[in-house]
Tab-separated table of N, CA and C in Angstrom:
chain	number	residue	atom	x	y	z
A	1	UNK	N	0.850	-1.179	0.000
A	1	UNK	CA	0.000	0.000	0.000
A	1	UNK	C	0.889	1.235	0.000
A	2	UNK	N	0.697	2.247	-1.054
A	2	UNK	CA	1.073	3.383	-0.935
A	2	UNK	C	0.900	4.496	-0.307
A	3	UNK	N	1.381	5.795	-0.030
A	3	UNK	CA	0.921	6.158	0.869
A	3	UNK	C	1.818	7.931	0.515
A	4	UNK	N	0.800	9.037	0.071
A	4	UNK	CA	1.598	9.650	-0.547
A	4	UNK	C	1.457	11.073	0.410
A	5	UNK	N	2.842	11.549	0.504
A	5	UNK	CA	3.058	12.519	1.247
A	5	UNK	C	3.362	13.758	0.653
A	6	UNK	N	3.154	15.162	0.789
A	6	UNK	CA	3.031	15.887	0.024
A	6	UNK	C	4.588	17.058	0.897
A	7	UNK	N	5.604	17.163	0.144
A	7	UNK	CA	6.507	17.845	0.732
A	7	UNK	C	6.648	19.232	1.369
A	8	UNK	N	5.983	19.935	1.416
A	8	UNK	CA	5.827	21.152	1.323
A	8	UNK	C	5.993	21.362	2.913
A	9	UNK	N	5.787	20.455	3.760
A	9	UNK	CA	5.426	20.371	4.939
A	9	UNK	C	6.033	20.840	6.121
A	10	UNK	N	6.953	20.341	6.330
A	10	UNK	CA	7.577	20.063	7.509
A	10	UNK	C	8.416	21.496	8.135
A	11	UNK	N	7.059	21.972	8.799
A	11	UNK	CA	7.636	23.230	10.227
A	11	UNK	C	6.753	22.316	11.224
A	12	UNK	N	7.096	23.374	12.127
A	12	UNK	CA	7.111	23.278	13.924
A	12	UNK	C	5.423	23.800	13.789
A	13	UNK	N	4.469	22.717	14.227
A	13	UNK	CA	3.048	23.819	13.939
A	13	UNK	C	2.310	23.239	12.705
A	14	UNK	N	2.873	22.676	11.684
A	14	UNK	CA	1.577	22.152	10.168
A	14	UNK	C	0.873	21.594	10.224
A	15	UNK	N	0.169	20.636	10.169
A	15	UNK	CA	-0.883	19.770	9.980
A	15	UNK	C	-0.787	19.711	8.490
A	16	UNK	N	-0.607	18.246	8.274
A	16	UNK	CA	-1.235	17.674	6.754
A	16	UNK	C	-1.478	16.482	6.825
A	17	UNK	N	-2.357	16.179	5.962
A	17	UNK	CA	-2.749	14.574	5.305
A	17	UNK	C	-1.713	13.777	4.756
A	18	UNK	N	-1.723	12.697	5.167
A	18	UNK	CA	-1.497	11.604	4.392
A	18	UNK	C	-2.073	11.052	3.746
A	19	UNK	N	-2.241	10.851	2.425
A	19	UNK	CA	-3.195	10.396	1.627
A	19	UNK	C	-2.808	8.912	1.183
A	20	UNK	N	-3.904	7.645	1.013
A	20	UNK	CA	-3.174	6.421	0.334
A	20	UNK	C	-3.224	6.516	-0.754
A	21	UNK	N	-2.906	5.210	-1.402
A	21	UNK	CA	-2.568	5.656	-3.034
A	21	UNK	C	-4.414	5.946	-3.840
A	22	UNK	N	-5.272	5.333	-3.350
A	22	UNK	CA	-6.863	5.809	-3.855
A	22	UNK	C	-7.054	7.544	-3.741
A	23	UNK	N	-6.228	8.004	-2.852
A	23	UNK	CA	-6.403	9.270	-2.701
A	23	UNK	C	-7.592	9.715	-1.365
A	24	UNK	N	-7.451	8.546	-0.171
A	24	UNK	CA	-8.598	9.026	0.792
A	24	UNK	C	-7.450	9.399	1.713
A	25	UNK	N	-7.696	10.297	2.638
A	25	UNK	CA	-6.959	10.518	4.069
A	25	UNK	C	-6.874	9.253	4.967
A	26	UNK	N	-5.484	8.793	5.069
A	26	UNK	CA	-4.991	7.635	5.702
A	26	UNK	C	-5.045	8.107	7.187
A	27	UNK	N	-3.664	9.145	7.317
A	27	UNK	CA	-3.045	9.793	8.349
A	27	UNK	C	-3.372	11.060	8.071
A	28	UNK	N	-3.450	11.748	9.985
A	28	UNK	CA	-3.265	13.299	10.081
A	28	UNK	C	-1.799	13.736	10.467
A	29	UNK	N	-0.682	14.644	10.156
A	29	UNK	CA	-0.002	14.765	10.988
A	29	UNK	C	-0.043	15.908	11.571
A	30	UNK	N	-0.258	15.951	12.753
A	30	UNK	CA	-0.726	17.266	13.691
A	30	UNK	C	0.358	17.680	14.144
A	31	UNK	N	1.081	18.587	13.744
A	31	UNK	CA	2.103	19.198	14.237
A	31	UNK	C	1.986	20.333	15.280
A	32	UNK	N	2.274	19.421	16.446
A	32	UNK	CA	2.383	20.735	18.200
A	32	UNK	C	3.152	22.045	18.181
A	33	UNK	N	2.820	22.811	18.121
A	33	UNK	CA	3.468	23.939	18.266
A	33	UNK	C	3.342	24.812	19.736
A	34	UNK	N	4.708	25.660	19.566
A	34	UNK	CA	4.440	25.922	21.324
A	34	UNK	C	4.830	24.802	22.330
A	35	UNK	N	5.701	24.252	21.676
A	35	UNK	CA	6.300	22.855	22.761
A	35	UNK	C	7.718	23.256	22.802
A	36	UNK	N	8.955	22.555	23.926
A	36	UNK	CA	9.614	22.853	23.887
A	36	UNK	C	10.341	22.253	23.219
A	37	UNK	N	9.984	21.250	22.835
A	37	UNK	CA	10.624	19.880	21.912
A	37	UNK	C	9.756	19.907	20.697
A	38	UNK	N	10.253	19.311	19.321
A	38	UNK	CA	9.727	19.392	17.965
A	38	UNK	C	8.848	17.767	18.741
A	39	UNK	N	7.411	18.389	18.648
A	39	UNK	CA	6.621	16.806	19.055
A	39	UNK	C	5.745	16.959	17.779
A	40	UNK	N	5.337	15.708	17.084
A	40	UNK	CA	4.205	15.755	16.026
A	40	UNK	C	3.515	14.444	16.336
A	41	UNK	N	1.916	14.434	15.848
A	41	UNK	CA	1.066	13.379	16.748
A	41	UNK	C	0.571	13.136	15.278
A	42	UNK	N	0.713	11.119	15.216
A	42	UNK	CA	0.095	10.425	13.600
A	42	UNK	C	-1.389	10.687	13.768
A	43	UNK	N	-2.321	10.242	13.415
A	43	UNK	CA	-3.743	10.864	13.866
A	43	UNK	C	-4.341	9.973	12.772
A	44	UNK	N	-5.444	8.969	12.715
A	44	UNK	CA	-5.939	8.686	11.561
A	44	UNK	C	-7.261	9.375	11.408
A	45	UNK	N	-7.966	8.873	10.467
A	45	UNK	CA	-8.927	9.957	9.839
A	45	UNK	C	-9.847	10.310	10.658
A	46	UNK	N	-10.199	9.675	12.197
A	46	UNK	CA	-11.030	10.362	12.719
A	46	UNK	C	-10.627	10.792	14.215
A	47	UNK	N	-9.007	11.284	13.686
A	47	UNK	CA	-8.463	12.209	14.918
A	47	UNK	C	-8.085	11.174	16.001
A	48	UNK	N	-8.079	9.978	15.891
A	48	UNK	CA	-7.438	9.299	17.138
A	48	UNK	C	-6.062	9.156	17.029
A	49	UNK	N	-4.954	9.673	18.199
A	49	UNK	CA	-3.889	9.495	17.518
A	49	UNK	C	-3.052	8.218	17.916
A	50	UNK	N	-2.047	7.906	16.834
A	50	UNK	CA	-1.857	6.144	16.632
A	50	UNK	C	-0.317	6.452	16.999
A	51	UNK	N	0.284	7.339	16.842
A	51	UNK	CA	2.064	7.493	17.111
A	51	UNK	C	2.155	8.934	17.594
A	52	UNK	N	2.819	8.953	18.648
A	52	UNK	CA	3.417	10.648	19.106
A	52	UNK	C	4.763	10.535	18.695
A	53	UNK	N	5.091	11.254	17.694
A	53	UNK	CA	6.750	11.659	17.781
A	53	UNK	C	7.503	12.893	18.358
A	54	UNK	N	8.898	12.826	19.524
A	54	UNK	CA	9.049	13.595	19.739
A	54	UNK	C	10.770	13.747	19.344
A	55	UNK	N	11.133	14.718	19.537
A	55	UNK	CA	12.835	15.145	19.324
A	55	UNK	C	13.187	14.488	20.850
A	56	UNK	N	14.283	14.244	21.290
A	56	UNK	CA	14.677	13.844	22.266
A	56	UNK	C	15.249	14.829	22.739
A	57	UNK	N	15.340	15.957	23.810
A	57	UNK	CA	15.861	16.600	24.771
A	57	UNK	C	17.235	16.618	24.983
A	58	UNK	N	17.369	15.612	26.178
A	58	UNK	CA	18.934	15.229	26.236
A	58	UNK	C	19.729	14.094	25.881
A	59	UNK	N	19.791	14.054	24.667
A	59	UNK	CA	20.801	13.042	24.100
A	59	UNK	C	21.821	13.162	23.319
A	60	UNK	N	23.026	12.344	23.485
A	60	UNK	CA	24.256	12.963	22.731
A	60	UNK	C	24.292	13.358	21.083
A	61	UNK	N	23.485	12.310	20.630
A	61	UNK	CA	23.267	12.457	19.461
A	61	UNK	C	21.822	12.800	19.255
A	62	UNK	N	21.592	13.184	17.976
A	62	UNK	CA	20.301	14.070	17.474
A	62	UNK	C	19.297	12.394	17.857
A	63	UNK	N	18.407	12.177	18.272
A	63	UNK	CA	17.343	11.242	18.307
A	63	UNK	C	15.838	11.904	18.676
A	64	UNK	N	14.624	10.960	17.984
A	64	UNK	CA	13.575	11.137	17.940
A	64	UNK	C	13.188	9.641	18.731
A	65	UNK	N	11.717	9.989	19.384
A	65	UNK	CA	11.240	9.002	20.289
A	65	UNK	C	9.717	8.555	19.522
A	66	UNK	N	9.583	7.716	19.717
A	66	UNK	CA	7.926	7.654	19.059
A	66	UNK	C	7.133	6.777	20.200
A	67	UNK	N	6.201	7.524	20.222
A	67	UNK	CA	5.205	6.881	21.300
A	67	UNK	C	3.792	6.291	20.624
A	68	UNK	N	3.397	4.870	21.431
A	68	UNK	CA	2.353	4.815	21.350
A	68	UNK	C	1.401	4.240	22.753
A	69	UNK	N	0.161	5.154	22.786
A	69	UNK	CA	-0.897	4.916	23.702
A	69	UNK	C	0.343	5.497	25.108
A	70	UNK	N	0.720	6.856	24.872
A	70	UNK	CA	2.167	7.177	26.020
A	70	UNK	C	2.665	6.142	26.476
A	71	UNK	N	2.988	5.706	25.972
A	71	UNK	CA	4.123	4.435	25.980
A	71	UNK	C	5.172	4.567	24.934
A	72	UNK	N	6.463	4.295	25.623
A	72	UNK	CA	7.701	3.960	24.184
A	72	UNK	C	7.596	3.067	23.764
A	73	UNK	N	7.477	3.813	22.425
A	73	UNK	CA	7.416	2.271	20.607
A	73	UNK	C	8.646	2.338	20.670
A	74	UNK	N	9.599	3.660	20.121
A	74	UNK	CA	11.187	3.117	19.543
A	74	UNK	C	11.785	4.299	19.685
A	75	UNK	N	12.802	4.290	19.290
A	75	UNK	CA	14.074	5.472	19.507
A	75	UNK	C	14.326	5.185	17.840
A	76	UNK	N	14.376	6.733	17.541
A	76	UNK	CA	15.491	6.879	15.954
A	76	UNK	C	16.607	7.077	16.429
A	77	UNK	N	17.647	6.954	16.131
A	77	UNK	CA	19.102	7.793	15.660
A	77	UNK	C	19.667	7.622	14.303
A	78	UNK	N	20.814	8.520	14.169
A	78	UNK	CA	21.426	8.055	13.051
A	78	UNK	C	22.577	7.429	13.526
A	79	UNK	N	23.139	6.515	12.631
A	79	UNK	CA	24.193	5.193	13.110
A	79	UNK	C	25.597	6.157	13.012
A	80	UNK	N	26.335	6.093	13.614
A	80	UNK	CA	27.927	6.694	13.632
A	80	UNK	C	28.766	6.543	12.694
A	81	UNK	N	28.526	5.209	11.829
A	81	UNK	CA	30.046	5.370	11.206
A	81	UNK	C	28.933	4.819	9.860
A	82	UNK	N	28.421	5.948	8.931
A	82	UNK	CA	28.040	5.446	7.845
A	82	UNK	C	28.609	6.951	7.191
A	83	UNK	N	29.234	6.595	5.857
A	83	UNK	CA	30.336	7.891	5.520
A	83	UNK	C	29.341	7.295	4.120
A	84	UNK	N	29.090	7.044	3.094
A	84	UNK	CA	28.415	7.132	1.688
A	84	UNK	C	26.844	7.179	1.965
A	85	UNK	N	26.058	6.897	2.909
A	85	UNK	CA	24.750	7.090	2.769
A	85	UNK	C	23.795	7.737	4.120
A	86	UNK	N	22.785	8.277	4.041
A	86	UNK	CA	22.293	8.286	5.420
A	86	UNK	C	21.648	6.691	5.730
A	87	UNK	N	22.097	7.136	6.933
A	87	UNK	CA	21.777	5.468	8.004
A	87	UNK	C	21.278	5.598	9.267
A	88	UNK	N	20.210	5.216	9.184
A	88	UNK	CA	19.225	5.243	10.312
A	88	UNK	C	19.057	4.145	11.151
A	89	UNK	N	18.938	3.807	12.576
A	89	UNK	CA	18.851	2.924	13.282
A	89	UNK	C	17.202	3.082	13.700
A	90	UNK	N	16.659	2.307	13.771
A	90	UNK	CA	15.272	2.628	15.008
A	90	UNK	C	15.293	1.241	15.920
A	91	UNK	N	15.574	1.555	16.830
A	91	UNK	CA	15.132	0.672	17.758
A	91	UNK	C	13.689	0.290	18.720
A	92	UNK	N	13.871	-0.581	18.487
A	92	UNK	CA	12.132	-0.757	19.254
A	92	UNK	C	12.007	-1.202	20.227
A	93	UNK	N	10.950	-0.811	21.240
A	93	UNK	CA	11.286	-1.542	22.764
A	93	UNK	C	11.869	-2.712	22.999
A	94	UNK	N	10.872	-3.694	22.071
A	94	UNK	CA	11.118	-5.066	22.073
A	94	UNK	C	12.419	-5.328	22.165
A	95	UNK	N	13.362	-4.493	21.972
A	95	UNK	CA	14.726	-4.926	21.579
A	95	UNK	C	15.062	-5.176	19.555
A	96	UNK	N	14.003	-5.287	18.886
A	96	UNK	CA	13.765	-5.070	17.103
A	96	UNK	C	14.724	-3.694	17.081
A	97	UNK	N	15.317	-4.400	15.716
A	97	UNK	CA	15.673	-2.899	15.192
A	97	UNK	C	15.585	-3.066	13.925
A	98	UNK	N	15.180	-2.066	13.018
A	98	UNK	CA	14.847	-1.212	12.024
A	98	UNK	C	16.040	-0.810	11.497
A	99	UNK	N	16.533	-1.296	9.969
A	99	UNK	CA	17.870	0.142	9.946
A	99	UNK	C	16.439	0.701	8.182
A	100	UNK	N	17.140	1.508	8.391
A	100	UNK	CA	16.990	2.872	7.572
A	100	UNK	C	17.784	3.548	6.376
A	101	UNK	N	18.117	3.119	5.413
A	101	UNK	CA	19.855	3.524	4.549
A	101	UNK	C	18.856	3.946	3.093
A	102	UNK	N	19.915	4.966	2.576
A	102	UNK	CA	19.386	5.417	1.429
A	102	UNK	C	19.788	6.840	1.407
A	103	UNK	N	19.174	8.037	0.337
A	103	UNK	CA	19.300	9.133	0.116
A	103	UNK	C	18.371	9.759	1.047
A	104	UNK	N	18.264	9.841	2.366
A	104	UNK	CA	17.046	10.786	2.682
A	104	UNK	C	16.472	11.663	2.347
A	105	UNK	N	17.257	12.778	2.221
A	105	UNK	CA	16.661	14.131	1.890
A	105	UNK	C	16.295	14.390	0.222
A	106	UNK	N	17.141	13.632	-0.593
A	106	UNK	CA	16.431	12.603	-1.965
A	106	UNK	C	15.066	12.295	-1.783
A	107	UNK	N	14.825	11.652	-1.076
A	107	UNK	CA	13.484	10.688	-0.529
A	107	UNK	C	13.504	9.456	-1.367
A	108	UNK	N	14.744	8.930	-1.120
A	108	UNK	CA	15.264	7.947	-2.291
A	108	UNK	C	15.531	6.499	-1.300
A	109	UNK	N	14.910	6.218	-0.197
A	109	UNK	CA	15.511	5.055	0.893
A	109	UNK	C	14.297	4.320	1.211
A	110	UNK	N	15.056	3.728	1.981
A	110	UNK	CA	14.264	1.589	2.645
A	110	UNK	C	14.319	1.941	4.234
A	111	UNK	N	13.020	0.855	4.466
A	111	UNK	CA	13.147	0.589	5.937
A	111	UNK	C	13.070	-0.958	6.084
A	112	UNK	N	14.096	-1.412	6.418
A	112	UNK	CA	14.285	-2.862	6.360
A	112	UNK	C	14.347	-3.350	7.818
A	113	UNK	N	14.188	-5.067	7.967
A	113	UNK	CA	14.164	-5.857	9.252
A	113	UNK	C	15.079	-7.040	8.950
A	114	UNK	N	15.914	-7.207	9.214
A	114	UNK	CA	17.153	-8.325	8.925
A	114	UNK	C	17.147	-8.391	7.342
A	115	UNK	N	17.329	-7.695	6.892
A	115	UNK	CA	17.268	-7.481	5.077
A	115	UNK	C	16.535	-7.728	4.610
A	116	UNK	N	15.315	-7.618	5.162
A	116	UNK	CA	13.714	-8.340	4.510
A	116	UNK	C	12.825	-6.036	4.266
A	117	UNK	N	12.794	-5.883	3.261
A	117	UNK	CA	12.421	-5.043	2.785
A	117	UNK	C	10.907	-4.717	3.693
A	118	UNK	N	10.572	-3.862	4.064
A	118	UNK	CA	8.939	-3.481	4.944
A	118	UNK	C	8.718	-2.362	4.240
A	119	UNK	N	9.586	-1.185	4.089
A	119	UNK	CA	9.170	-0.494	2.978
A	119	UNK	C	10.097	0.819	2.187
A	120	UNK	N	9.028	1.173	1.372
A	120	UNK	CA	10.210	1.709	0.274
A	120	UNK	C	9.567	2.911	-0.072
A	121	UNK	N	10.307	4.141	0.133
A	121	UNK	CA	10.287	5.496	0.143
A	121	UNK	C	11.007	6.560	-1.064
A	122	UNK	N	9.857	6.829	-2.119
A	122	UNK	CA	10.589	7.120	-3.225
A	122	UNK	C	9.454	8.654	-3.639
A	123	UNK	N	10.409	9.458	-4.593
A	123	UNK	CA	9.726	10.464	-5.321
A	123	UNK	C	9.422	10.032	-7.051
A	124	UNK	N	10.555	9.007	-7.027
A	124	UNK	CA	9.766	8.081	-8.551
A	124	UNK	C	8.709	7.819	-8.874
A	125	UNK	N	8.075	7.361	-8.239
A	125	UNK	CA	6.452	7.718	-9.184
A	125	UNK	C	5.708	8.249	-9.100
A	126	UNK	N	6.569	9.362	-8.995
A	126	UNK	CA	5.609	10.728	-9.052
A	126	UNK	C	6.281	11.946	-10.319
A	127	UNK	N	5.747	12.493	-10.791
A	127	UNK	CA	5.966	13.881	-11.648
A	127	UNK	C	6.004	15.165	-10.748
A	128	UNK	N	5.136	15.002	-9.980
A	128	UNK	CA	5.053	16.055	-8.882
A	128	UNK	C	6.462	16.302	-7.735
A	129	UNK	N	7.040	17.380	-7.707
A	129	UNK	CA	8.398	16.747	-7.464
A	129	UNK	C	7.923	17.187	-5.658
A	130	UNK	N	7.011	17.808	-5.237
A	130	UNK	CA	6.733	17.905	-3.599
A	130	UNK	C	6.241	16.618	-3.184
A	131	UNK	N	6.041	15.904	-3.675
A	131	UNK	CA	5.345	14.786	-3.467
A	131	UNK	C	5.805	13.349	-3.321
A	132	UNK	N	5.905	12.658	-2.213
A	132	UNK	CA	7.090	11.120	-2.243
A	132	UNK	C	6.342	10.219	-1.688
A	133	UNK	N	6.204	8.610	-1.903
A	133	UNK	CA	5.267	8.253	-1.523
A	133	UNK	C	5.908	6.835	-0.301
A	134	UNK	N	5.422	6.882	0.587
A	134	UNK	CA	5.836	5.279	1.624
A	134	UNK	C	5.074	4.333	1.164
A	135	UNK	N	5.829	3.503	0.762
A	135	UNK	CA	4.898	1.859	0.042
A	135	UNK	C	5.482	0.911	0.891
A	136	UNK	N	4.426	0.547	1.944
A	136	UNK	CA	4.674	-0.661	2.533
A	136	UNK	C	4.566	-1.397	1.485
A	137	UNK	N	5.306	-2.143	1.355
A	137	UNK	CA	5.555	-3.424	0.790
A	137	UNK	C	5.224	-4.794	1.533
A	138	UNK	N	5.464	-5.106	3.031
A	138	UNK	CA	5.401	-6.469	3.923
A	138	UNK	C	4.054	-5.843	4.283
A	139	UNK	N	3.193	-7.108	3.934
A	139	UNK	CA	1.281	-7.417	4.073
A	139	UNK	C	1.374	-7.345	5.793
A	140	UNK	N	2.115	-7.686	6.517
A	140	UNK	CA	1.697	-7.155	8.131
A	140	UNK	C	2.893	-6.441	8.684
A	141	UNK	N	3.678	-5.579	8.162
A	141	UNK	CA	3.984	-4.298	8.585
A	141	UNK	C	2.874	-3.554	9.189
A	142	UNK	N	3.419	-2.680	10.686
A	142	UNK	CA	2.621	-1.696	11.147
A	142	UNK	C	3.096	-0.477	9.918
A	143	UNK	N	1.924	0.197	9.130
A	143	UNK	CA	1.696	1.137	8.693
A	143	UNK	C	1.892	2.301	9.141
A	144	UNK	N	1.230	2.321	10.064
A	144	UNK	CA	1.502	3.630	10.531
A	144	UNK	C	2.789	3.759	11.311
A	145	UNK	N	3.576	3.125	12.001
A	145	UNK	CA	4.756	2.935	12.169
A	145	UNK	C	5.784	3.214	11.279
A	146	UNK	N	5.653	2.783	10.091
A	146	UNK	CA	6.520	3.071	8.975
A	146	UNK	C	6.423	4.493	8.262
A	147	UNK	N	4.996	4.702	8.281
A	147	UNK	CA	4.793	6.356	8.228
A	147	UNK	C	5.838	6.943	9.279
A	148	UNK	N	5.549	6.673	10.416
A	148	UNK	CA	6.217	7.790	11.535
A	148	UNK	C	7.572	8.116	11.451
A	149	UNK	N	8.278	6.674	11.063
A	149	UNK	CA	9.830	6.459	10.848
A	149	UNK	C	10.248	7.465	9.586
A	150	UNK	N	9.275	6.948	8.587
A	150	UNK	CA	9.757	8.263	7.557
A	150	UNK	C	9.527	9.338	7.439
A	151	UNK	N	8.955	9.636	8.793
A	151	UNK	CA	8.384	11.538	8.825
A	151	UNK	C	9.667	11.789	9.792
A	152	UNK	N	10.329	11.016	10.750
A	152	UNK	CA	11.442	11.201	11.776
A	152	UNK	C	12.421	11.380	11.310
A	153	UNK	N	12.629	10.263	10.044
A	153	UNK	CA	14.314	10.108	9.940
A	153	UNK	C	14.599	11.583	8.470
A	154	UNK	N	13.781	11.983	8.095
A	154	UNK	CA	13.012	13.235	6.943
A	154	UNK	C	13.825	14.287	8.018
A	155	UNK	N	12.881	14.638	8.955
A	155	UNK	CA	13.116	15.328	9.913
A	155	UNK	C	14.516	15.800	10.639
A	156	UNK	N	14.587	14.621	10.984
A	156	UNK	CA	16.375	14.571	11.478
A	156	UNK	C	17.135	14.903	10.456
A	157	UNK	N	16.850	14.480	8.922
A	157	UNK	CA	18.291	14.838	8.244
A	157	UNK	C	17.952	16.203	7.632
A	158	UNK	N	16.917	16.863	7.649
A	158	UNK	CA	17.079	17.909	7.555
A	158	UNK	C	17.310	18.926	8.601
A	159	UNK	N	17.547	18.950	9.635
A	159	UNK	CA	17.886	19.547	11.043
A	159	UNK	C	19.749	18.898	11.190
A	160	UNK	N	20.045	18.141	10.039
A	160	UNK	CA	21.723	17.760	10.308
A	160	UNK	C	22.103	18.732	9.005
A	161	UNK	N	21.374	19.070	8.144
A	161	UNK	CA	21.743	19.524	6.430
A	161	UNK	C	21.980	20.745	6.712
């Protein structure tokens, strides 16, 4: 399932849709403003929200937290020693981890689970160049999870650029 995001987006404060590939509102992303931390809340179409993402406060390196039901889902960072691509770690409570590698700010990258592809984040099929779409690919991937990861790790590398 596709899942198309419209670029234009990302301040402290926006709100936009996520649209799937039919073109109905999947996700809200409600962006908090007036916080002291960059927090943004996933929201599906009838405002319940499914992921809180926040910037992390005090940590050595740049990391984002994602919550669900106020509870910790996972920690982003970016990995230390990747010199040709951006490389993303997410870790998940469970102890799961997520890596993340590709062109980010391209919108040209993967979110993989022991090299098994979950999903794939591209501006290729699109003409519209604000526009990039998250295609879960794995039939029981959390969705909206994979949304959140690619609104975080977006986020982060443009706050490193």
């Amino acid at each position: 399932m596709k899942y198309l995001v419209r670029d234009k987006i990302f301040a402290i404060g926006d709100d936009y849709w996520i649209e799937d590939e039919d073109g109905r509102h999947a996700f809200l992303v409600d962006g908090k403003a007036m916080r002291l931390r960059d927090t943004l809340e996933l929201k599906d179409p009838d405002g319940q929200v499914l992921i809180t993402l926040r910037q992390k406060v005090f940590s050595l390196r740049d990391a984002m937290t994602l919550e669900r039901d106020d509870r910790p889902l996972a920690t982003i960072r970016r990995k230390r020693l990747s010199l040709l691509r951006n490389h993303y770690r997410v870790t998940l409570v469970d102890g799961t981890e997520l890596d993340v590698s590709g062109r980010i700010l391209d919108r040209e990258f993967t979110v993989e689970y022991e090299g098994e592809l979950l999903a794939h984040i591209s501006r290729k099929w699109f003409r519209v160049r604000d526009t990039y779409a998250v295609n879960v690919v794995h039939e029981d991937a959390d969705a909206a999870l994979l949304v959140a990861v690619a609104v975080c790790v977006i986020r982060m590398a443009e706050r490193e650029d």
